[in-house]
XYZ file of C-alpha atoms in Angstrom:
253
model
C -28.510 8.684 28.668
C -24.739 8.244 29.109
C -22.753 8.470 25.895
C -19.044 8.750 25.197
C -17.611 10.061 21.937
C -14.062 8.899 21.234
C -11.624 9.971 18.531
C -8.502 7.887 17.924
C -5.554 8.763 15.711
C -3.855 6.305 13.370
C -0.542 8.028 13.957
C 2.575 7.556 11.829
C 4.845 8.131 14.813
C 7.962 10.224 14.215
C 10.808 8.093 15.568
C 12.226 9.434 18.841
C 10.854 12.917 18.116
C 8.454 14.051 20.825
C 7.909 17.591 19.646
C 7.137 16.477 16.102
C 4.601 13.953 17.373
C 2.929 16.516 19.649
C 2.609 18.917 16.719
C 1.265 16.216 14.394
C -1.367 15.145 16.931
C -2.520 18.722 17.500
C -2.848 19.253 13.743
C -4.734 16.005 13.155
C -7.219 16.687 15.948
C -7.556 20.439 15.346
C -11.096 20.308 13.936
C -12.288 17.323 15.985
C -14.496 17.335 19.055
C -14.723 14.349 21.371
C -15.062 13.369 25.018
C -11.857 11.346 24.767
C -8.888 11.551 22.396
C -6.982 8.270 22.093
C -3.333 7.877 21.043
C -1.250 4.750 20.251
C 1.318 2.980 22.379
C 4.471 5.068 22.972
C 2.926 7.796 20.835
C 5.650 10.340 21.570
C 8.662 8.219 20.533
C 7.584 5.010 18.827
C 7.963 1.545 20.419
C 11.589 2.111 21.242
C 13.897 -0.132 23.269
C 16.480 2.651 23.737
C 14.659 3.706 26.892
C 17.686 5.432 28.372
C 17.634 7.759 25.367
C 13.904 8.430 24.927
C 12.118 7.902 28.258
C 10.398 10.880 29.853
C 12.276 11.985 32.939
C 10.530 15.308 33.471
C 6.976 14.330 32.490
C 7.410 15.820 29.018
C 4.610 13.796 27.419
C 2.344 14.057 30.447
C 2.778 17.841 30.529
C 1.803 18.024 26.870
C -1.203 15.752 27.489
C -2.417 18.004 30.304
C -2.139 21.046 28.045
C -3.942 19.263 25.219
C -6.737 18.064 27.523
C -7.243 21.596 28.825
C -7.316 23.094 25.322
C -9.940 20.565 24.193
C -11.818 20.382 27.497
C -11.676 16.626 26.967
C -9.747 13.625 28.207
C -6.707 12.276 26.360
C -5.096 8.860 26.757
C -2.080 7.016 25.375
C 1.093 5.265 26.472
C 4.622 6.652 26.715
C 8.081 5.545 27.800
C 8.888 6.926 31.261
C 11.571 6.655 33.923
C 10.287 6.538 37.481
C 12.604 6.037 40.471
C 15.318 4.532 38.311
C 13.035 2.115 36.466
C 11.550 2.335 32.980
C 7.843 1.766 32.352
C 5.554 1.591 29.330
C 2.956 3.801 31.011
C -0.589 4.318 29.760
C -1.753 7.740 30.955
C -5.409 8.765 31.122
C -5.579 12.545 31.570
C -8.895 14.137 32.532
C -10.059 17.534 31.196
C -9.062 19.235 34.480
C -5.490 17.930 34.263
C -5.846 15.187 36.857
C -4.627 11.831 35.663
C -4.360 8.118 36.360
C -2.091 5.567 34.769
C -1.539 1.884 34.102
C 1.916 0.325 33.713
C 1.925 -2.346 30.987
C 1.949 -5.752 32.626
C 2.750 -8.094 29.742
C 6.046 -6.922 28.285
C 6.923 -8.080 24.772
C 9.835 -10.459 25.408
C 10.171 -11.160 21.656
C 11.562 -7.615 21.257
C 13.415 -7.562 24.588
C 10.969 -5.141 26.207
C 11.049 -7.246 29.399
C 14.817 -6.731 29.691
C 14.491 -2.929 29.656
C 11.096 -2.020 31.070
C 9.532 -3.021 34.378
C 6.192 -4.809 34.293
C 3.175 -3.383 36.041
C 1.363 -5.504 38.605
C -2.136 -4.046 38.836
C -5.135 -3.621 36.569
C -6.423 -0.096 36.182
C -10.067 0.814 35.622
C -10.889 4.465 34.928
C -14.225 6.038 35.836
C -15.081 8.674 33.215
C -18.452 10.162 32.292
C -20.317 7.207 33.770
C -18.188 4.589 31.996
C -15.802 2.233 33.750
C -12.907 1.697 31.339
C -10.111 -0.895 31.552
C -6.698 0.260 30.269
C -4.558 -2.244 28.324
C -1.430 -2.012 26.176
C -0.577 -4.025 23.045
C 0.839 -7.433 24.140
C -1.688 -7.522 27.012
C -4.182 -8.473 24.301
C -2.815 -12.018 24.138
C -3.616 -12.717 27.815
C -7.382 -13.000 28.360
C -7.220 -13.887 32.055
C -5.712 -10.533 33.006
C -8.395 -8.616 31.097
C -11.301 -10.843 32.123
C -14.362 -8.795 33.006
C -15.260 -9.471 36.621
C -18.382 -7.375 36.127
C -16.278 -4.341 37.035
C -15.968 -2.481 33.709
C -17.965 -1.403 30.653
C -15.256 -0.884 28.055
C -11.631 -1.663 27.180
C -9.030 0.577 25.564
C -6.128 -1.180 23.821
C -3.319 0.999 22.466
C -0.621 -0.660 20.396
C 2.322 -0.771 18.027
C 1.248 -4.080 16.449
C 3.137 -4.774 13.189
C 1.590 -5.786 9.876
C 3.312 -9.183 9.959
C 1.111 -10.263 12.903
C -1.925 -8.038 12.344
C -4.426 -10.883 11.843
C -3.880 -11.917 15.470
C -4.515 -8.309 16.550
C -7.795 -8.147 14.627
C -9.064 -11.520 15.804
C -8.174 -11.063 19.462
C -9.713 -7.597 19.697
C -13.060 -8.964 18.566
C -12.761 -11.912 20.945
C -11.945 -9.728 23.957
C -15.000 -7.564 23.264
C -17.381 -10.509 22.872
C -16.137 -12.603 25.795
C -16.144 -9.645 28.197
C -19.423 -8.151 26.926
C -17.736 -4.764 26.719
C -17.221 -1.931 24.290
C -13.685 -2.105 22.920
C -11.448 0.383 21.102
C -8.203 -1.018 19.730
C -5.930 1.724 18.395
C -2.820 0.838 16.401
C -0.170 3.052 14.822
C 0.588 3.199 11.077
C 3.720 3.637 8.929
C 7.247 2.368 9.571
C 9.199 2.556 12.823
C 12.930 3.010 13.412
C 13.477 -0.754 13.162
C 11.833 -0.746 9.709
C 8.761 -2.628 10.941
C 5.616 -1.808 8.979
C 2.248 -1.037 10.573
C -0.955 -1.025 8.542
C -4.193 0.771 9.371
C -5.936 -1.721 11.654
C -7.671 0.237 14.421
C -11.026 -1.282 15.343
C -13.999 -0.562 17.605
C -16.476 -3.223 18.693
C -19.850 -3.532 20.330
C -19.922 -6.683 22.519
C -22.049 -8.622 20.040
C -19.116 -8.555 17.617
C -20.275 -5.650 15.428
C -17.592 -3.217 14.306
C -18.823 0.284 15.216
C -16.621 3.080 13.974
C -16.311 5.783 11.361
C -13.106 6.573 9.485
C -11.972 9.804 7.909
C -8.360 10.238 6.842
C -6.279 9.187 9.872
C -9.111 9.494 12.392
C -11.277 6.695 13.708
C -14.289 7.777 15.747
C -17.082 6.095 17.647
C -19.823 6.880 20.144
C -20.690 4.498 22.969
C -24.091 4.395 24.631
C -24.150 2.953 28.136
C -27.877 2.221 28.039
C -27.410 0.067 24.944
C -24.690 -1.893 26.730
C -26.859 -2.442 29.806
C -29.763 -3.587 27.653
C -27.520 -6.036 25.797
C -26.097 -7.476 29.015
C -29.566 -7.773 30.515
C -30.806 -9.692 27.484
C -27.727 -11.927 27.366
C -26.430 -12.145 30.981
C -23.465 -14.377 30.147
C -21.103 -12.626 32.570
C -23.131 -14.032 35.460
C -21.809 -17.496 34.549
C -18.140 -16.528 34.424
C -15.547 -18.640 36.236
C -14.173 -17.311 39.491
C -10.407 -16.933 39.731
C -7.655 -14.951 41.423
C -4.730 -13.267 39.663
C -1.492 -13.760 41.623
C 1.036 -10.913 41.046
């Protein structure tokens, strides 16, 4: 039986303060065991458009993630602002317990905030293979674009990490549930909490879904945890094989 235990952190991100965020995360997760620790979008700085000031240039956040993964003997995932070959990316890292990693560059940049003027959009989907689960990585605004995340029978679960403000949180909640149901996939949507440096408010709104639309998580303080069972997913898909009738399409970069 393949299972995956995930612990996400509703983090009140310290604005532009990487070391403070690293310390806070370590403290929050100190007594927690999981196969995967999940962190919000731009967890080390907040969703910051001053990329020239905050972006990782020497893999600061990635180095910390590798150390954290080793100390927990677990995977850790979350997005950070990075500079790579003169370009800025909103990069979603997935770091394995042995320190190896893969990443996804956010494709749908939030033009409403000017993210598209500062960061470079990714062009490829990324599916991670971890402990028998195939997991699609997505970041915040990607949630509004169902074609890009459409399950082509190539993944079991979706991770969405976000800085999705309270003023638009009903869209976040509704679309998370829809993405899980329509793709017949487990889904973990992790949002931040608190106020950011632009005085935007974020309420606790992290959610986990089974593909029949049931919310499946436990909450304690700032932690949201869940356990996924791959056999249950396969049984559900076998009973309701809706993915077999999906439309065929091609995504053009």
